[in-house]
Coordinates of C-alpha atoms and ligand atoms in Angstrom, one line a residue:
M303 CA 66.2 -28.9 -21.7
E304 CA 63.0 -28.6 -19.7
A305 CA 61.1 -30.5 -22.4
L306 CA 63.2 -33.6 -22.1
P307 CA 61.7 -36.5 -20.2
E308 CA 64.9 -36.8 -18.1
A309 CA 64.4 -33.2 -16.8
K310 CA 61.4 -34.4 -14.7
A311 CA 63.7 -36.1 -12.2
A312 CA 66.3 -33.3 -12.2
D313 CA 67.0 -30.8 -9.4
N314 CA 66.6 -27.1 -10.1
L315 CA 69.5 -25.1 -8.6
Y316 CA 69.0 -21.5 -7.9
V317 CA 72.3 -19.8 -8.6
G318 CA 71.3 -16.2 -8.0
G319 CA 72.1 -14.6 -11.4
R320 CA 75.7 -15.8 -11.4
V321 CA 77.6 -16.7 -14.6
V322 CA 77.3 -20.3 -15.7
L323 CA 80.0 -21.8 -18.0
P324 CA 80.9 -25.3 -19.2
G325 CA 83.5 -26.7 -16.9
F326 CA 87.1 -25.9 -18.0
V327 CA 88.9 -28.6 -20.0
D328 CA 92.6 -28.3 -19.1
S329 CA 94.3 -30.1 -22.0
H330 CA 97.9 -30.0 -20.8
T331 CA 99.1 -30.8 -17.3
H332 CA 101.9 -32.8 -15.6
L333 CA 99.5 -33.7 -12.7
V334 CA 101.7 -36.4 -10.9
H335 CA 104.9 -35.0 -9.5
A336 CA 106.5 -35.4 -6.1
A337 CA 107.3 -31.9 -5.0
S338 CA 107.7 -28.3 -6.0
R339 CA 111.0 -26.9 -7.3
A340 CA 110.9 -23.8 -5.2
E341 CA 114.7 -24.1 -4.8
E342 CA 115.1 -23.3 -8.5
Y343 CA 112.7 -20.3 -8.3
E344 CA 115.3 -18.2 -6.6
L345 CA 117.9 -19.1 -9.1
K346 CA 115.5 -18.1 -11.9
I347 CA 114.8 -14.8 -10.2
A348 CA 118.6 -14.2 -9.9
G349 CA 118.8 -14.6 -13.7
A350 CA 119.6 -18.3 -14.4
S351 CA 117.7 -19.5 -17.4
Y352 CA 115.5 -22.6 -17.5
E353 CA 118.1 -24.4 -19.7
E354 CA 121.1 -23.4 -17.5
I355 CA 119.3 -24.8 -14.5
A356 CA 118.6 -28.0 -16.4
R357 CA 122.2 -28.3 -17.6
N358 CA 123.3 -28.2 -13.9
G359 CA 121.2 -31.2 -13.0
G360 CA 118.1 -29.2 -12.0
G361 CA 115.0 -28.9 -14.1
I362 CA 113.1 -32.0 -15.2
L363 CA 115.8 -34.4 -13.9
N364 CA 115.4 -32.8 -10.4
S365 CA 111.8 -33.8 -10.5
V366 CA 112.6 -37.2 -11.8
K367 CA 114.9 -37.9 -8.8
K368 CA 112.2 -36.8 -6.4
L369 CA 109.5 -38.9 -8.1
R370 CA 111.6 -42.1 -8.2
A371 CA 112.1 -41.7 -4.5
A372 CA 108.5 -41.1 -3.7
T373 CA 106.0 -43.8 -2.8
S374 CA 102.8 -44.2 -4.9
E375 CA 100.8 -43.2 -1.7
A376 CA 102.7 -39.9 -1.4
L377 CA 102.2 -39.1 -5.1
K378 CA 98.6 -39.9 -4.9
K379 CA 98.0 -37.8 -1.8
R380 CA 99.6 -34.8 -3.6
A381 CA 97.7 -35.3 -6.8
L382 CA 94.4 -35.7 -4.9
A383 CA 95.0 -32.3 -3.2
A384 CA 95.7 -30.8 -6.6
L385 CA 92.6 -32.3 -8.1
R386 CA 90.4 -30.8 -5.4
E387 CA 92.0 -27.4 -6.2
F388 CA 91.4 -27.9 -9.9
A389 CA 87.7 -28.5 -9.2
A390 CA 87.6 -25.4 -6.9
N391 CA 88.8 -23.3 -9.9
G392 CA 86.2 -24.6 -12.3
T393 CA 88.1 -27.4 -14.1
T394 CA 86.1 -30.6 -14.7
T395 CA 88.4 -32.5 -17.1
L396 CA 92.2 -32.5 -17.3
E397 CA 94.8 -34.2 -19.3
A398 CA 97.7 -35.7 -17.2
K399 CA 101.1 -36.7 -18.5
S400 CA 103.7 -39.1 -17.2
G401 CA 107.3 -38.0 -17.8
Y402 CA 108.9 -37.6 -14.3
G403 CA 109.7 -41.3 -14.1
L404 CA 111.7 -42.1 -17.2
D405 CA 112.2 -45.7 -16.4
V406 CA 109.8 -48.6 -16.8
T407 CA 108.8 -48.9 -13.2
S408 CA 108.4 -45.2 -12.5
E409 CA 106.6 -44.4 -15.7
L410 CA 104.1 -47.3 -15.0
K411 CA 103.8 -46.0 -11.4
I412 CA 102.6 -42.6 -12.7
L413 CA 100.3 -44.1 -15.4
N414 CA 98.7 -46.5 -13.0
L415 CA 98.1 -43.6 -10.7
H416 CA 96.2 -41.8 -13.5
Q417 CA 93.8 -44.8 -13.7
E418 CA 93.4 -45.0 -9.9
L419 CA 92.7 -41.3 -9.6
L420 CA 90.2 -41.5 -12.4
R421 CA 88.3 -44.2 -10.5
E422 CA 88.5 -42.6 -7.1
Q423 CA 87.6 -39.0 -7.5
P424 CA 85.0 -37.1 -9.7
L425 CA 87.1 -35.2 -12.3
E426 CA 87.9 -36.8 -15.6
I427 CA 91.5 -37.5 -16.3
V428 CA 92.9 -38.1 -19.8
S429 CA 96.2 -40.0 -19.6
T430 CA 99.2 -39.2 -21.9
F431 CA 102.5 -41.1 -22.0
L432 CA 105.4 -38.7 -22.0
G433 CA 108.3 -41.1 -21.6
A434 CA 110.2 -38.8 -24.1
H435 CA 110.3 -35.9 -21.7
V436 CA 114.1 -35.7 -21.4
V437 CA 116.9 -38.4 -21.6
P438 CA 117.4 -39.8 -18.1
T439 CA 120.8 -39.6 -16.4
E440 CA 121.6 -43.3 -16.7
Y441 CA 121.5 -42.9 -20.6
R442 CA 123.6 -39.8 -20.7
G443 CA 127.1 -41.3 -20.3
T444 CA 127.7 -42.2 -23.9
P445 CA 127.0 -40.7 -27.3
R446 CA 124.7 -43.5 -28.3
G447 CA 122.9 -43.3 -24.9
P448 CA 120.0 -41.1 -26.0
Q449 CA 119.3 -43.3 -29.0
H450 CA 119.3 -46.4 -26.7
Y451 CA 116.7 -44.6 -24.5
V452 CA 114.5 -43.9 -27.6
S453 CA 114.8 -47.6 -28.6
M454 CA 113.8 -48.6 -25.1
L455 CA 110.7 -46.4 -25.3
I456 CA 109.8 -47.7 -28.7
H457 CA 110.4 -51.4 -28.1
R458 CA 109.6 -51.8 -24.4
L459 CA 107.6 -49.0 -22.8
I460 CA 105.2 -48.0 -25.5
P461 CA 104.0 -51.5 -26.3
E462 CA 103.5 -52.2 -22.6
V463 CA 101.6 -48.9 -22.0
A464 CA 99.4 -49.6 -24.9
E465 CA 98.8 -53.3 -24.0
R466 CA 97.8 -52.3 -20.5
K467 CA 95.6 -49.4 -21.8
L468 CA 97.4 -46.9 -19.5
A469 CA 97.3 -44.0 -21.9
E470 CA 95.3 -42.6 -24.8
F471 CA 98.0 -40.2 -26.1
C472 CA 101.7 -40.2 -26.7
D473 CA 103.6 -36.9 -26.3
V474 CA 107.3 -35.8 -26.8
F475 CA 109.2 -32.8 -25.6
C476 CA 110.9 -31.8 -28.9
D477 CA 113.4 -29.1 -28.1
R478 CA 117.0 -28.2 -27.5
G479 CA 118.2 -30.2 -24.5
A480 CA 115.3 -32.7 -24.9
F481 CA 114.5 -34.7 -28.1
S482 CA 115.4 -33.9 -31.7
R483 CA 112.7 -33.7 -34.4
A484 CA 114.0 -37.1 -35.8
Q485 CA 113.8 -38.8 -32.4
S486 CA 110.4 -37.2 -31.8
E487 CA 109.1 -38.6 -35.1
Q488 CA 110.3 -42.1 -34.2
V489 CA 108.6 -42.0 -30.8
L490 CA 105.3 -40.6 -32.0
E491 CA 105.2 -43.1 -34.9
A492 CA 105.7 -45.9 -32.5
G493 CA 103.0 -44.6 -30.3
E494 CA 100.6 -44.4 -33.3
R495 CA 101.4 -48.0 -34.3
H496 CA 100.2 -49.0 -30.8
G497 CA 97.1 -46.8 -30.9
L498 CA 98.4 -43.9 -28.9
A499 CA 97.4 -40.6 -30.7
P500 CA 100.2 -38.0 -31.0
R501 CA 100.5 -34.6 -29.4
I502 CA 103.7 -32.7 -29.0
H503 CA 105.6 -30.0 -26.9
A504 CA 106.6 -27.7 -29.8
E505 CA 108.7 -24.6 -30.3
Q506 CA 108.8 -23.6 -26.6
L507 CA 112.4 -22.6 -26.0
T508 CA 113.8 -22.9 -29.6
R509 CA 112.2 -23.6 -33.0
T510 CA 112.9 -27.2 -34.0
G511 CA 110.2 -27.9 -36.6
A512 CA 108.2 -29.7 -34.0
A513 CA 104.9 -28.0 -34.9
Q514 CA 105.3 -29.0 -38.6
L515 CA 106.1 -32.5 -37.5
G516 CA 103.0 -32.6 -35.3
M517 CA 100.8 -31.4 -38.1
Q518 CA 102.4 -33.9 -40.5
L519 CA 101.6 -36.7 -38.1
G520 CA 98.0 -35.5 -37.5
A521 CA 98.7 -34.6 -33.9
A522 CA 95.7 -33.7 -31.7
S523 CA 97.6 -30.7 -30.6
C524 CA 100.9 -28.8 -30.7
D525 CA 101.6 -27.1 -27.4
H526 CA 103.6 -24.0 -26.3
L527 CA 104.5 -22.4 -29.7
E528 CA 106.3 -19.3 -28.4
Q529 CA 109.0 -19.7 -31.1
V530 CA 106.8 -20.4 -34.2
N531 CA 107.6 -18.6 -37.5
H532 CA 105.2 -17.2 -40.1
A533 CA 105.1 -20.5 -42.0
D534 CA 104.2 -22.4 -38.9
I535 CA 101.4 -19.9 -38.1
R536 CA 100.0 -20.2 -41.7
A537 CA 100.2 -24.0 -41.5
L538 CA 98.4 -24.1 -38.1
G539 CA 95.7 -21.8 -39.6
K540 CA 94.9 -24.5 -42.1
S541 CA 95.3 -27.5 -39.9
R542 CA 92.9 -29.4 -37.6
T543 CA 95.8 -29.8 -35.1
V544 CA 95.1 -27.5 -32.1
A545 CA 97.5 -24.8 -31.1
T546 CA 97.6 -25.0 -27.3
L547 CA 99.0 -22.0 -25.6
M548 CA 100.2 -21.9 -22.0
P549 CA 101.0 -18.4 -21.0
G550 CA 101.6 -19.5 -17.3
C551 CA 105.0 -20.8 -18.4
D552 CA 106.2 -17.5 -19.8
F553 CA 104.8 -15.7 -16.8
H554 CA 106.5 -18.0 -14.3
L555 CA 109.8 -18.1 -16.1
G556 CA 109.7 -14.3 -16.6
L557 CA 110.0 -14.6 -20.4
K558 CA 108.9 -11.7 -22.6
Q559 CA 108.0 -13.7 -25.7
Y560 CA 104.5 -15.1 -25.4
A561 CA 103.0 -17.2 -28.2
P562 CA 101.5 -15.2 -31.1
A563 CA 97.9 -15.9 -30.2
R564 CA 96.4 -13.0 -32.3
S565 CA 98.1 -14.1 -35.5
L566 CA 97.2 -17.7 -34.8
I567 CA 93.5 -16.9 -34.2
D568 CA 93.3 -14.4 -37.1
G569 CA 95.0 -17.0 -39.3
G570 CA 92.3 -19.5 -38.5
A571 CA 94.1 -21.8 -36.1
I572 CA 92.1 -23.7 -33.4
V573 CA 93.6 -22.1 -30.3
S574 CA 93.2 -23.7 -26.9
L575 CA 94.5 -22.6 -23.5
A576 CA 95.9 -24.8 -20.8
T577 CA 97.6 -24.4 -17.4
D578 CA 100.6 -26.8 -18.1
Y579 CA 100.4 -27.4 -14.3
N580 CA 104.0 -28.6 -13.5
P581 CA 106.7 -27.9 -10.9
G582 CA 109.2 -26.4 -13.4
T583 CA 107.6 -23.9 -15.7
S584 CA 104.0 -23.4 -14.6
P585 CA 103.2 -24.2 -11.0
T586 CA 99.5 -23.2 -11.2
L587 CA 96.3 -25.1 -11.8
N588 CA 94.2 -22.0 -11.8
M589 CA 92.5 -21.7 -15.3
P590 CA 90.9 -18.3 -14.5
M591 CA 94.4 -17.0 -14.0
I592 CA 95.4 -18.4 -17.4
L593 CA 92.4 -16.5 -18.9
S594 CA 93.7 -13.3 -17.3
L595 CA 97.1 -13.9 -18.8
A596 CA 95.6 -14.8 -22.2
C597 CA 93.7 -11.5 -22.2
T598 CA 96.4 -9.1 -21.0
Q599 CA 99.5 -10.8 -22.6
L600 CA 98.1 -12.7 -25.6
R601 CA 95.5 -10.1 -26.5
M602 CA 92.7 -12.6 -26.7
T603 CA 89.2 -11.4 -25.9
P604 CA 87.5 -12.8 -22.8
A605 CA 85.1 -14.7 -25.2
E606 CA 88.0 -16.2 -27.2
A607 CA 89.8 -17.1 -24.0
I608 CA 86.8 -18.9 -22.5
A609 CA 86.2 -20.8 -25.8
A610 CA 89.9 -21.8 -25.8
A611 CA 89.7 -23.1 -22.2
T612 CA 86.4 -25.1 -22.8
I613 CA 85.3 -26.4 -26.2
N614 CA 88.7 -26.0 -27.9
G615 CA 90.4 -27.8 -25.0
A616 CA 87.8 -30.6 -25.4
Y617 CA 88.7 -30.8 -29.1
A618 CA 92.4 -31.0 -28.3
L619 CA 91.5 -34.1 -26.2
R620 CA 89.2 -35.5 -28.8
R621 CA 86.2 -35.2 -26.5
D622 CA 84.4 -32.3 -28.1
K623 CA 81.3 -34.5 -28.8
D624 CA 81.0 -35.1 -25.1
I625 CA 82.2 -32.1 -23.1
G626 CA 83.4 -28.5 -23.5
S627 CA 80.0 -26.8 -24.0
L628 CA 76.5 -26.7 -22.4
E629 CA 74.4 -28.5 -24.9
V630 CA 71.7 -31.2 -24.9
G631 CA 73.4 -34.6 -25.1
K632 CA 76.7 -33.6 -23.5
R633 CA 77.8 -34.2 -19.9
G634 CA 76.6 -32.0 -17.1
D635 CA 80.0 -30.4 -16.5
V636 CA 79.4 -26.9 -15.2
A637 CA 81.4 -24.1 -13.5
I638 CA 79.5 -21.2 -11.9
F639 CA 81.2 -17.9 -11.1
D640 CA 80.3 -15.3 -8.6
V641 CA 80.4 -12.4 -11.1
E642 CA 77.8 -10.4 -13.0
D643 CA 79.4 -10.5 -16.4
Y644 CA 81.5 -13.2 -18.0
R645 CA 84.3 -10.7 -18.8
E646 CA 84.8 -10.3 -15.1
I647 CA 86.2 -13.8 -14.9
P648 CA 89.6 -12.8 -16.6
Y649 CA 89.3 -9.2 -15.4
Y650 CA 89.6 -10.2 -11.7
F651 CA 93.0 -12.0 -11.4
G652 CA 94.6 -13.9 -8.6
V653 CA 91.3 -14.4 -6.8
N654 CA 89.0 -17.3 -7.0
K655 CA 85.5 -16.4 -8.2
C656 CA 84.5 -20.0 -8.9
W657 CA 81.3 -20.4 -6.8
M658 CA 80.4 -23.9 -7.7
T659 CA 81.6 -26.8 -9.9
I660 CA 79.4 -29.6 -11.2
K661 CA 80.9 -32.8 -12.8
D662 CA 78.5 -35.2 -14.5
G663 CA 75.6 -33.5 -12.8
E664 CA 77.1 -33.8 -9.3
I665 CA 78.3 -30.9 -7.2
V666 CA 82.0 -31.4 -6.7
H667 CA 82.9 -27.9 -5.3
G668 CA 81.0 -25.1 -3.7
G669 CA 78.3 -24.1 -1.3
S670 CA 74.9 -25.4 -0.7
P671 CA 72.6 -23.9 -3.4
Y672 CA 69.0 -23.2 -2.9
R673 CA 67.1 -26.1 -4.5
M674 CA 63.8 -25.1 -6.1
Ligands
NIG678 O1 105.5 -28.2 -20.4 N1 108.6 -28.4 -21.5 C1 108.6 -29.5 -21.0 N2 107.8 -29.9 -20.0 C2 107.2 -29.0 -19.1 C3 108.2 -28.5 -18.1 C4 108.5 -29.6 -17.2 C5 109.4 -29.2 -16.0 O2 110.2 -28.3 -16.1 O3 109.4 -30.0 -15.0 C6 106.5 -27.9 -19.8 O4 106.9 -26.7 -19.7
FE679 FE1 104.3 -29.6 -20.6

């Protein structure tokens, strides 16, 4: 680095022997939402399952109701506060999904916000269209309703989102209570025809064959994967589709079955880790906490977990040439931790050891360093 001509103009920061990592790349978040669902938290603790709560009008539809009623300004204020917290925990790039709007106006409201937020604050935001999150209430009255919603996504929203360049990826929640494998295929293929690369919520609550569908379509990533079987694990081991694991969901929902990270890694899969920041299953944006869960619950080593949350997350967002590692030619995206050994980053949990975050060479979080 020092030998490069550009280095002459650079500042030297003295970081006092702390641990320096590439900034985290959080490849799965539902950044824009209107409010928490703390009211459902108590129901969950009392024993209600995520699906039961959803069947009784809670769950994603609860967040849809709140988002539709919220102004763009209020949503923006909440997202900006979250983005500052992402930066404070060492994240420099995050993916953000729509999916709490589920009608033309509200989905466009979220996707437009992604673009505004990208322009107005330092972190990099990668936008994903998730119109196929669940079937909205107004399409639930008749047996043909869900298919009409899928048609609306394919013929109306996806073309408009692509035309206005509001998203880079198209995602589907393929699960019981959401979209079938056949519907997911239709939506993701329509996305592809319009230049939106596929990714998929797969095998979270039940096994639907979503992971196999994702790989068949060349998806950038299959996310969740708690319910995969041996054939899925073998296929992911041979595939370039990333296996994105989000242990924050299982932790928050109190589920015992975490994704089989060890078999996936040992079988050759590209495993990444993400927070899945969202109000229903994973209300956290703290990547170091996800690393702690990955080590203790998924049996990943600290080194595997850090690679999963940096370079493999970048690969899942098709930005591995640009971010995710500290190399000449890549962006200056850096997270510095106040620990003596990188293993202490997951080892300490529930405390923030991130001392400074740098995005594109600019300090976006942290104290005033000693400049040499
Ligand atoms: O990734 N599974 C679907 N989507 C989210 C949950 C969204 C919600 O409950 O609000 C997830 O877990
Ligand atoms: Fe999600």
